[in-house]
Amino acid sequence: MARLRAALVGAGRAGAVHAGNLADYAGRAELAAVVDERREAAEVLAERFGVTAFADLEQALEGVDAVVITAPTFTHRDLAVRAAEAGKHVFCEKPMALTIAECDEMIAAAERAGVVLQIGFMRRFQPEFAEARRRIEGGDLGVPMVIKSLTRGPGLPPPWAWDIERSNGMLAEVNSHDFDCVRWLAGAEIERVYAEVAHFKGRERGVDAADFYDSAVVSLRFASGAIGTIDGTCPADYGYDARVEVVCSDGLLVVGDLRGTAILEVRDRDVGTVTPLHRTWPDRFRDAYRAEMRAFVESALSGEAPAVTGADGRAAVAAVRAANRSWREGRPVAPAEEAPA
Amino acid sequence: MARLRAALVGAGRAGAVHAGNLADYAGRAELAAVVDERREAAEVLAERFGVTAFADLEQALEGVDAVVITAPTFTHRDLAVRAAEAGKHVFCEKPMALTIAECDEMIAAAERAGVVLQIGFMRRFQPEFAEARRRIEGGDLGVPMVIKSLTRGPGLPPPWAWDIERSNGMLAEVNSHDFDCVRWLAGAEIERVYAEVAHFKGRERGVDAADFYDSAVVSLRFASGAIGTIDGTCPADYGYDARVEVVCSDGLLVVGDLRGTAILEVRDRDVGTVTPLHRTWPDRFRDAYRAEMRAFVESALSGEAPAVTGADGRAAVAAVRAANRSWREGRPVAPAEEAPA
Amino acid sequence: MARLRAALVGAGRAGAVHAGNLADYAGRAELAAVVDERREAAEVLAERFGVTAFADLEQALEGVDAVVITAPTFTHRDLAVRAAEAGKHVFCEKPMALTIAECDEMIAAAERAGVVLQIGFMRRFQPEFAEARRRIEGGDLGVPMVIKSLTRGPGLPPPWAWDIERSNGMLAEVNSHDFDCVRWLAGAEIERVYAEVAHFKGRERGVDAADFYDSAVVSLRFASGAIGTIDGTCPADYGYDARVEVVCSDGLLVVGDLRGTAILEVRDRDVGTVTPLHRTWPDRFRDAYRAEMRAFVESALSGEAPAVTGADGRAAVAAVRAANRSWREGRPVAPAEEAPA
Amino acid sequence: MARLRAALVGAGRAGAVHAGNLADYAGRAELAAVVDERREAAEVLAERFGVTAFADLEQALEGVDAVVITAPTFTHRDLAVRAAEAGKHVFCEKPMALTIAECDEMIAAAERAGVVLQIGFMRRFQPEFAEARRRIEGGDLGVPMVIKSLTRGPGLPPPWAWDIERSNGMLAEVNSHDFDCVRWLAGAEIERVYAEVAHFKGRERGVDAADFYDSAVVSLRFASGAIGTIDGTCPADYGYDARVEVVCSDGLLVVGDLRGTAILEVRDRDVGTVTPLHRTWPDRFRDAYRAEMRAFVESALSGEAPAVTGADGRAAVAAVRAANRSWREGRPVAPAEEAPA
């Protein structure tokens, strides 16, 4: 197979990013169809890339080799299992699913079908994050002692995500990346989490869900003895912000910054030095999204294991659910309570 | 009284900093004596400033207006109470004391004597910290939602501080500043803390105390509904690092950075861009130490209330003790458990 | 024409960058042949992209729509004229040519043939440079008063370029970009230049040309009344560095910095904060090279005028030659002396 | 002599800075009198420090050991010679004087009287500039090849300085520091300068002098073979900006940046990351002003040679005058034309 033909399910914002990256990789990949139960959305995106729109995955499966899932989290399990059972490789956006049971079904379906299942933790592909991991593995900095990761974004989560039962909340929709990232950089599983949450801005934007939170801090203990924190705020009007800091026994690693590009504009004495910042995640992680889709294409074409597995997706779901339980029950919780090995 | 004559107790590193700042403020203040039970240390420092050395505070009290306490924490209560009872103004380094009962004795003694009692939370005097507080109070940034503060330092705490019963551990010796700072910036009391600690580097440097920790992360909930984290690592070889980040409802404040000065040196392609960093706390907070001592002198000369009170010192001790209890008992703890109002 | 078939002439480092960008744009472009008189070099690069290698342009012209010229400067005129006369669109790396007469021949040939001629000033396509231009044009910053641009690179120019008669020297090979960039940002022609040069590092690397220089500073006066400087150093071991600063009447614009990515590594107290820097131009301007080739493809496919014209290339050659004359004659020189309008 | 009693001449902005630094160094120095022919200005400043005001230097000489000159440049020669002839040590603000003959008179008077003459190039005392010099002298970076220095300030020069005959213009009033700084960092004399100037903003602020310029770029050649540039803009609304960059044979040194403090404020998506910048020179070089006055006091008390000599001041005057001549005559000029050795 020289080129991978893919159907994309979910014609939202992430869908448009992945569709563009598939089309841009025309030498190795081909976007063949766009699926969305919101028929009109599917058609708009499909037309942009000159492909066919469908309202249901079934109709799009014929003639494609892979399915890229960018629909809401609660649809992931069903879509991924159907795609795998039809023998298609699966790329699934984060969070992988809502429960550990769903994750397990997806992993089992991919294994039975012998297809690739890659989860969309694209930060692993961002050059500076990848470099950080390489340096830690290289060992020059000693062992990780304290790992801190944060994500803040300008947009309110979509209404279906306000209900935590249905979405696992902001910690899932926004901070899944952090849970994956700290585990990946620590080189160790998360053993215990403790969460505090707050709700400041959602209400003024019309969120009416009883237990909605828009800010969270999570304390972490890793199996290696390292400790850490994750924090998230969404909406955080000021921009899209994703940073990691690792205190190692022989040095410090800082990844990411507040500056979007290297232009400094000093408007006048009353404003100060102004640097553009990242406004959105497609802007902040443009390189990463491009690289993760190319990695998926190569993995599917070659049959080699994907860089981010179902087990990685499952571990993040377990940590998120443990953090939500910690907050609700006011006590530290082990992800293993959620996901017995 | 045109000039304040002060005796300094504790001829260690902080003592030398304060002695220099007193001497430098020659128009308004005068260092009159250095006291240390380690007679030789007292003499070395006293000679540097051309003043008399004593082994005991009693001998130094005559003819001075104020006592500056920079001796180990476990001596603070006794020294402060004796100084106040002799009618001397008191400047006391952080942490204020070991227990809430000790703090209460110090506060009561100062009140009875009508003398100033100022605690050494010098960060409040560092220009960028002070500016951050002004901006939050100004209200342009909305309300604080998430507050994160960290301190990391290169030096191992002194041996007497390895025993947590005797010192309250690294969270007291190093992170007292953070506990004060987040409370001051939040404009709200800390309602609940949860701590995780780790121990990586102390052992290799000869620490043998059973429950010593060299890294900690603390989750915070404030009475205002805001949440936050504090983290500390000591020893952290890479330098002295103190930063605060406040996510407000209408913007973000970042205080402090990793760069010591504005020199960038790019040695060659294999090293990269090198910026000096802060190596020590006297370097990082030189301006703050100078300003806090001047503020104390002015407060003592004028009789106006000090900028950092005994109540502030007491609140930090309560939060530190709650964090230590949280770690030992594996549960969130309210500082109010330690310090009933 | 749905896709542009291109032959690439010059299998060196820039050739490899452009070949990769053509191949990566598979939906719209196709690399069809690699030409280099060093037959072996042509074959290595051609094989990497699965295309045919030739030793001479003539053989490669059949079946292609465009020619991308990345061979040494002294070949540009001949190659560009032959390509244009065969009806092919031409993308030509900077410097456009050695003399104004050569530039004029190239421009005339493209005009006669009705083909696109685009010069490789890729900085215009780098997002932060493009944004700087947009802001100046937008007018919020007032008018440019002082414009400073610099380029420094780690590699010694190739031996053929050591002879200034044959190459116009480092100001041509390295600083052509700056001469184009300041003119583009100023929105005004360069009226007068004055150059000082120095020679420190070439000798130790075996350069034996009598009048070689490895560092230069050039003073500039623009037709708008603005003034400025350009400086270049090559080899400058520390990395690849390209920055522009524009003092405008209502603010300051700074473009580019010394930091390659946002990773900070603080190794220990004796090194300081280390940030990776850009090591090479393909790294520093990766986005720009990609975008300029796509712009060329779109221009050739659509027939619209290219973003960087032959007149732009000619203006830079005139300024470089004026600067060299200024240095040799020890006086300010007008580019118009070199290139009568 | 345990403490240096000083009279200050010139009750303007620089005068207030030096007066404060003298008073602050109460252990070693004492401000004894303020002199200004604008009697009222003298009284305001004198009252602030509790000293006597005079309209003429003569009246203030009795009982003082030193004279600090912060009056306009055209008064420097007369004041300095009178002070030296009365046996007083002299601290003189930059520019040292208007002509080389004046400089020579001042140097001769100080030598005859055996008093210290220190010129106010305070950048040499700013920690990051001093560190840059130390690193260059240390030799790890190899030899300086290209040296660039800039100064931009928000305020229009005072009306007496608009007439270049009377002031030597902005290059003297603003860029004297740069001429001293590049010479000091290069460790070599300036051999040749070439200047271009521009005039954009002065007119709108009421400057009516025919040959006034508000921006300048100067090319430099040093006796060591190094080259460089100086640029200045005044008024430059955006703040006070002073930076130096030295390309050395084994690395790059960058001194100074655009950021005034380490607070970043990110207001919202439409502004970006905002960092305060330096607004004024007393803010930017606060530490330097303090250190240079202490160095002067120590030099005067000890009789040791000052860190910045009359010869240093004279060299800067020669370079400034050469640059002005270069601009007027449209040719490169050697400072030695102005100041025969």
mmCIF file of C-alpha atoms in Angstrom, chain A residues 94 106 150 211 219 260 287 324:
data_model
loop_
_atom_site.group_PDB
_atom_site.id
_atom_site.type_symbol
_atom_site.label_atom_id
_atom_site.label_comp_id
_atom_site.label_asym_id
_atom_site.label_seq_id
_atom_site.Cartn_x
_atom_site.Cartn_y
_atom_site.Cartn_z
ATOM 1 C CA LYS A 94 -8.027 12.301 23.211
ATOM 2 C CA MET A 106 -11.252 -0.479 21.982
ATOM 3 C CA LEU A 150 -0.301 22.967 32.901
ATOM 4 C CA ASP A 211 -20.775 20.388 39.357
ATOM 5 C CA SER A 219 -1.120 16.796 43.145
ATOM 6 C CA GLY A 260 3.745 32.880 20.459
ATOM 7 C CA ASP A 287 3.937 21.120 14.159
ATOM 8 C CA ASN A 324 -12.451 13.621 39.678
#
